[in-house]
N, CA and C atoms as an extended XYZ file, in Angstrom:
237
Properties=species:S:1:pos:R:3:atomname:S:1:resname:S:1:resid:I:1 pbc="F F F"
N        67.860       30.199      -20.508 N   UNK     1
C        68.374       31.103      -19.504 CA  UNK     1
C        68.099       32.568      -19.884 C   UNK     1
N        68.429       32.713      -20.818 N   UNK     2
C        67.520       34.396      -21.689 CA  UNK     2
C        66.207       34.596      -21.410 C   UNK     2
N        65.660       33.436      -21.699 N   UNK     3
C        64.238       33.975      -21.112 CA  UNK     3
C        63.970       34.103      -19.659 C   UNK     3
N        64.690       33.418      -18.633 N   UNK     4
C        64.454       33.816      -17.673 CA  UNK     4
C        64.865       34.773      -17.084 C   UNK     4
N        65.569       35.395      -18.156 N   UNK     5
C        66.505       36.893      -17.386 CA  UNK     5
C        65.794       37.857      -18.130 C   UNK     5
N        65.045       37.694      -18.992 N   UNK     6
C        63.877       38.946      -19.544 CA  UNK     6
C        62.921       38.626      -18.498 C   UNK     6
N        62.226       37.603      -18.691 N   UNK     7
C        61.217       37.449      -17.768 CA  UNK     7
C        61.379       38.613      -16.578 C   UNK     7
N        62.732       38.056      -15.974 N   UNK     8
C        63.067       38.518      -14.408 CA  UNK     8
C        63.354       40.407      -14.967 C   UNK     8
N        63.708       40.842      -15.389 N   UNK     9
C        63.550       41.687      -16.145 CA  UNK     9
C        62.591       42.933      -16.243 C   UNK     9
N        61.741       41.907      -16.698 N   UNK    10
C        60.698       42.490      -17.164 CA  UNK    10
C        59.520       43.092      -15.394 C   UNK    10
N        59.631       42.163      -15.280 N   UNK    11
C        58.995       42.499      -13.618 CA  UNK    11
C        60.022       43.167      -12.949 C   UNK    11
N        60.878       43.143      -13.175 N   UNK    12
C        61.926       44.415      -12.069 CA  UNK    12
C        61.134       45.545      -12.260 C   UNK    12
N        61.421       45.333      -13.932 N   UNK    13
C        60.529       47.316      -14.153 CA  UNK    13
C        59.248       47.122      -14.190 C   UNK    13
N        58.393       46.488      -13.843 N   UNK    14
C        56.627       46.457      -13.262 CA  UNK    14
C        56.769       46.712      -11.900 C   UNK    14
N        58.052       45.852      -11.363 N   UNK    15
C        57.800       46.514       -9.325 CA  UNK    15
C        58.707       48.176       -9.673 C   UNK    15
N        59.174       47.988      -10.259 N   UNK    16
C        59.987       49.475      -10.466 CA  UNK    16
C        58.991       50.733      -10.544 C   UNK    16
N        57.736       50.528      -10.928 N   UNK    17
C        57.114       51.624      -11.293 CA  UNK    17
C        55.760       51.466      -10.417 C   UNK    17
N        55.098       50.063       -9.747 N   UNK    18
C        54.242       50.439       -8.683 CA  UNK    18
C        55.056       50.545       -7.536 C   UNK    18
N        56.283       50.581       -7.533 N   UNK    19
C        57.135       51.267       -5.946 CA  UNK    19
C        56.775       52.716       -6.594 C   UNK    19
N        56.907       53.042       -7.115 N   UNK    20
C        57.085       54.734       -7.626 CA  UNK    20
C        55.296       55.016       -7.235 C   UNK    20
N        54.981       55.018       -7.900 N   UNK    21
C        53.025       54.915       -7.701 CA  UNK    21
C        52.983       55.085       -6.355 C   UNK    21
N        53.392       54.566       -6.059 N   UNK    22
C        53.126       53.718       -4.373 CA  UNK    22
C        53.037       54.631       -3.180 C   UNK    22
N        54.590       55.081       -4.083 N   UNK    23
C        55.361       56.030       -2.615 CA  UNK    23
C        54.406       57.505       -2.833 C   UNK    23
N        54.101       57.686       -3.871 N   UNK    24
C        54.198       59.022       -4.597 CA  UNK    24
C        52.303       59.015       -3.992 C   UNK    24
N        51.829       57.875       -3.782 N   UNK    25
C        50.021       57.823       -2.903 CA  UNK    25
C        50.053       58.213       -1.715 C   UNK    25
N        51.222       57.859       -0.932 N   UNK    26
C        51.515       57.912        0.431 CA  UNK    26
C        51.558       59.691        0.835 C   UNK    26
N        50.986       59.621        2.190 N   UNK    27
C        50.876       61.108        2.709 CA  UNK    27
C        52.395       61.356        3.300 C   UNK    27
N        52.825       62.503        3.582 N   UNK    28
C        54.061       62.969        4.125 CA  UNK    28
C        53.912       62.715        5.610 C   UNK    28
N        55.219       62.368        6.498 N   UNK    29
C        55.435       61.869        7.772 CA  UNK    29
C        54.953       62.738        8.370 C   UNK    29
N        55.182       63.881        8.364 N   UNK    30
C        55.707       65.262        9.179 CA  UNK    30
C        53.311       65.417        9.422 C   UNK    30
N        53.729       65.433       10.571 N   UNK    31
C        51.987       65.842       11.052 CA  UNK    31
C        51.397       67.408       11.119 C   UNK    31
N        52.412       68.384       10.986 N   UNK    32
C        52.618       69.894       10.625 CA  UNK    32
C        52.268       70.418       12.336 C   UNK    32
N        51.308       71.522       12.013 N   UNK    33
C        51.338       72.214       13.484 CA  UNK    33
C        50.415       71.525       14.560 C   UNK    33
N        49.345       70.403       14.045 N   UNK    34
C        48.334       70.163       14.605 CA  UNK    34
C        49.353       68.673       15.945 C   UNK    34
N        50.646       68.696       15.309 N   UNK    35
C        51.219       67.947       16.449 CA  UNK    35
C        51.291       68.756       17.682 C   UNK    35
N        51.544       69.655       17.592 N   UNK    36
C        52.203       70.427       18.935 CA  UNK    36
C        50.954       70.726       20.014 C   UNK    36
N        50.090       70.642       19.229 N   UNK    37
C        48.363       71.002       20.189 CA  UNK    37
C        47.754       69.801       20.763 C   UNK    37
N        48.236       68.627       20.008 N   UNK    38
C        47.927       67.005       20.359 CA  UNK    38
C        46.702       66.613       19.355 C   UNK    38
N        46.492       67.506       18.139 N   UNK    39
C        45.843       67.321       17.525 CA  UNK    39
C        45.666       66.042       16.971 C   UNK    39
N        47.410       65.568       16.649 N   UNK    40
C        47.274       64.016       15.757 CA  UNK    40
C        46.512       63.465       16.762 C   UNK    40
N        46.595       63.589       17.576 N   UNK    41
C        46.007       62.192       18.838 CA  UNK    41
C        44.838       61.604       18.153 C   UNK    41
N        44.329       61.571       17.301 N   UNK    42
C        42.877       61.127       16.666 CA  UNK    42
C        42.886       59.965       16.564 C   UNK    42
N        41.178       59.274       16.347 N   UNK    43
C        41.086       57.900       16.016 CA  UNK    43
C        41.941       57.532       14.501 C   UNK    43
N        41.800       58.193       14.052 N   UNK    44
C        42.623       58.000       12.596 CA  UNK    44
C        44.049       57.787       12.847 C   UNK    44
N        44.570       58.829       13.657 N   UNK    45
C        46.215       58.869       14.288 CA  UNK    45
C        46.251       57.838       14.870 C   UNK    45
N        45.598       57.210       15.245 N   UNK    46
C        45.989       55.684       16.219 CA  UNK    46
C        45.351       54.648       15.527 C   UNK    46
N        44.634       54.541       14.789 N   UNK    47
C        44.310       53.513       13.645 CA  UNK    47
C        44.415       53.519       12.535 C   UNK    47
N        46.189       53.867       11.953 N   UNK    48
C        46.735       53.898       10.768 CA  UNK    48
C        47.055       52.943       10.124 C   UNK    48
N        47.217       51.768       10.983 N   UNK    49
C        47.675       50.464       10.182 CA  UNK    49
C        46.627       49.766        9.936 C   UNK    49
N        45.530       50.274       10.302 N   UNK    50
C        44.142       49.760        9.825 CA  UNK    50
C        43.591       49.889        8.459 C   UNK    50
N        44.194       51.173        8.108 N   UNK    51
C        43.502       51.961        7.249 CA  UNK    51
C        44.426       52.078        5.850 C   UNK    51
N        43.821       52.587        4.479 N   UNK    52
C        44.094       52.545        3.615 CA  UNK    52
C        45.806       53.053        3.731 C   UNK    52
N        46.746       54.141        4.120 N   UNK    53
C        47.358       54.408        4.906 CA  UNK    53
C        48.311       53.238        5.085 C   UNK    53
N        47.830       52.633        5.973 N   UNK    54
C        48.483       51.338        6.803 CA  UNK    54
C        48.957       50.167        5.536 C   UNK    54
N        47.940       49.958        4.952 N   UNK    55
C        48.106       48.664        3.360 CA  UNK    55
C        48.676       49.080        3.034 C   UNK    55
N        49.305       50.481        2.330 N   UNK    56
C        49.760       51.491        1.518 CA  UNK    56
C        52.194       50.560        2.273 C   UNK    56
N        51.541       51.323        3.327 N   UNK    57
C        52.806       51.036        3.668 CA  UNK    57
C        53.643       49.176        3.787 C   UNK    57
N        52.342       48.473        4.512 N   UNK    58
C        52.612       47.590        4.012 CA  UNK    58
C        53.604       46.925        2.852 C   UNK    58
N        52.636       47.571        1.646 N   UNK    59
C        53.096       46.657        0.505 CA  UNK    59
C        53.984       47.616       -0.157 C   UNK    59
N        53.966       48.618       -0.109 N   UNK    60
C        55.569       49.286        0.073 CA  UNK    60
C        56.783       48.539        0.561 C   UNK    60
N        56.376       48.167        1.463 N   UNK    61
C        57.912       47.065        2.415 CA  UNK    61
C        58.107       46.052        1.464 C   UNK    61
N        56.510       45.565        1.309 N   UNK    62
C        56.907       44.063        0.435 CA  UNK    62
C        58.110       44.099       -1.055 C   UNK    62
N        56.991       45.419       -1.670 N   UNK    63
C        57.697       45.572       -3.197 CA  UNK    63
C        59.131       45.837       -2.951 C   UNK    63
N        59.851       46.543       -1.891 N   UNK    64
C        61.087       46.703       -2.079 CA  UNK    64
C        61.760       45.683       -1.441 C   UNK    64
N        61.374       44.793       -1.080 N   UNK    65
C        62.160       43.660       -0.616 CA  UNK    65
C        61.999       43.006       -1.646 C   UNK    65
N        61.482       42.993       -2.518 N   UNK    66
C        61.248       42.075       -3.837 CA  UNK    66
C        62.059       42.781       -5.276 C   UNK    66
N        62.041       44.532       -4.877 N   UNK    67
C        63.038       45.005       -5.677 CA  UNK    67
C        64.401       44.751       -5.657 C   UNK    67
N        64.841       44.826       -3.643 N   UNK    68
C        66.190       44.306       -3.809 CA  UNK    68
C        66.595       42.822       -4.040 C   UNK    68
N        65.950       41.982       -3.691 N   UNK    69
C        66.216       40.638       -4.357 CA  UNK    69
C        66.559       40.463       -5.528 C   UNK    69
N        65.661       41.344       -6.157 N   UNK    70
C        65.686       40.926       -7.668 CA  UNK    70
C        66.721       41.523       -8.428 C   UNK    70
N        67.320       42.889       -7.967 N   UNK    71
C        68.161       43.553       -8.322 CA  UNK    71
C        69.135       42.916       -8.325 C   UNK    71
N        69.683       42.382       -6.742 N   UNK    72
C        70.586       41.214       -6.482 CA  UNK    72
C        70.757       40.014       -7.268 C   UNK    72
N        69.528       39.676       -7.923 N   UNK    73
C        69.605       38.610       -8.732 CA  UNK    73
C        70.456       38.339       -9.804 C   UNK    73
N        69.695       39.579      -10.373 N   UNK    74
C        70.128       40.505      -12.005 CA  UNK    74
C        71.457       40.442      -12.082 C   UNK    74
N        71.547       41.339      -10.895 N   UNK    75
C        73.684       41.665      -10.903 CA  UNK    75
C        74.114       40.748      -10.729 C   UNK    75
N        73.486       39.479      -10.135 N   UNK    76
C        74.635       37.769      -10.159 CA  UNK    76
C        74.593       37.582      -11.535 C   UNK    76
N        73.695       37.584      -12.382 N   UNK    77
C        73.262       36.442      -13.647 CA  UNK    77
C        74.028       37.873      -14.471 C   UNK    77
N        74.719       38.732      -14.261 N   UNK    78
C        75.405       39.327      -15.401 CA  UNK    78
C        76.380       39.120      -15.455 C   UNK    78
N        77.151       38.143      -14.868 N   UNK    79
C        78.412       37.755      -14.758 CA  UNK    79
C        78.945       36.821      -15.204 C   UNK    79
């Protein structure tokens, strides 16, 4: 049972630090002044989930659904 709580452990803090990576690749929401002119309107602006961008966020969702599980886990098995 020790080893499976290092194990589990041990990958908390491996997703712990490509969530950090992750977020820290990702561009900021805010589209600045080129919204107000309709600038975002671009092929890029409408094919974000296509694009490197789009994966980015993706597996963002994934890792933290896998952070809170696991977190959840942790805090049962310390009891």
């Amino acid at each position: 049972m020790a080893v499976l709580k290092t194990v589990s452990t041990v990958v908390f803090i491996l997703i712990s630090l490509a969530l950090t990576v992750i977020i820290l690749l990702q561009e900021g929401k805010s589209a600045g002044l080129g919204a107000i002119s309709g600038a975002a309107d671009t092929y890029w602006g409408k094919n974000k989930g296509r694009s490197m961008e789009g994966l980015l966020v993706k597996i963002t969702r994934v890792l933290v659904i896998l952070f809170i599980l696991l977190a959840i886990v942790l805090n049962i098995g310390s009891f």
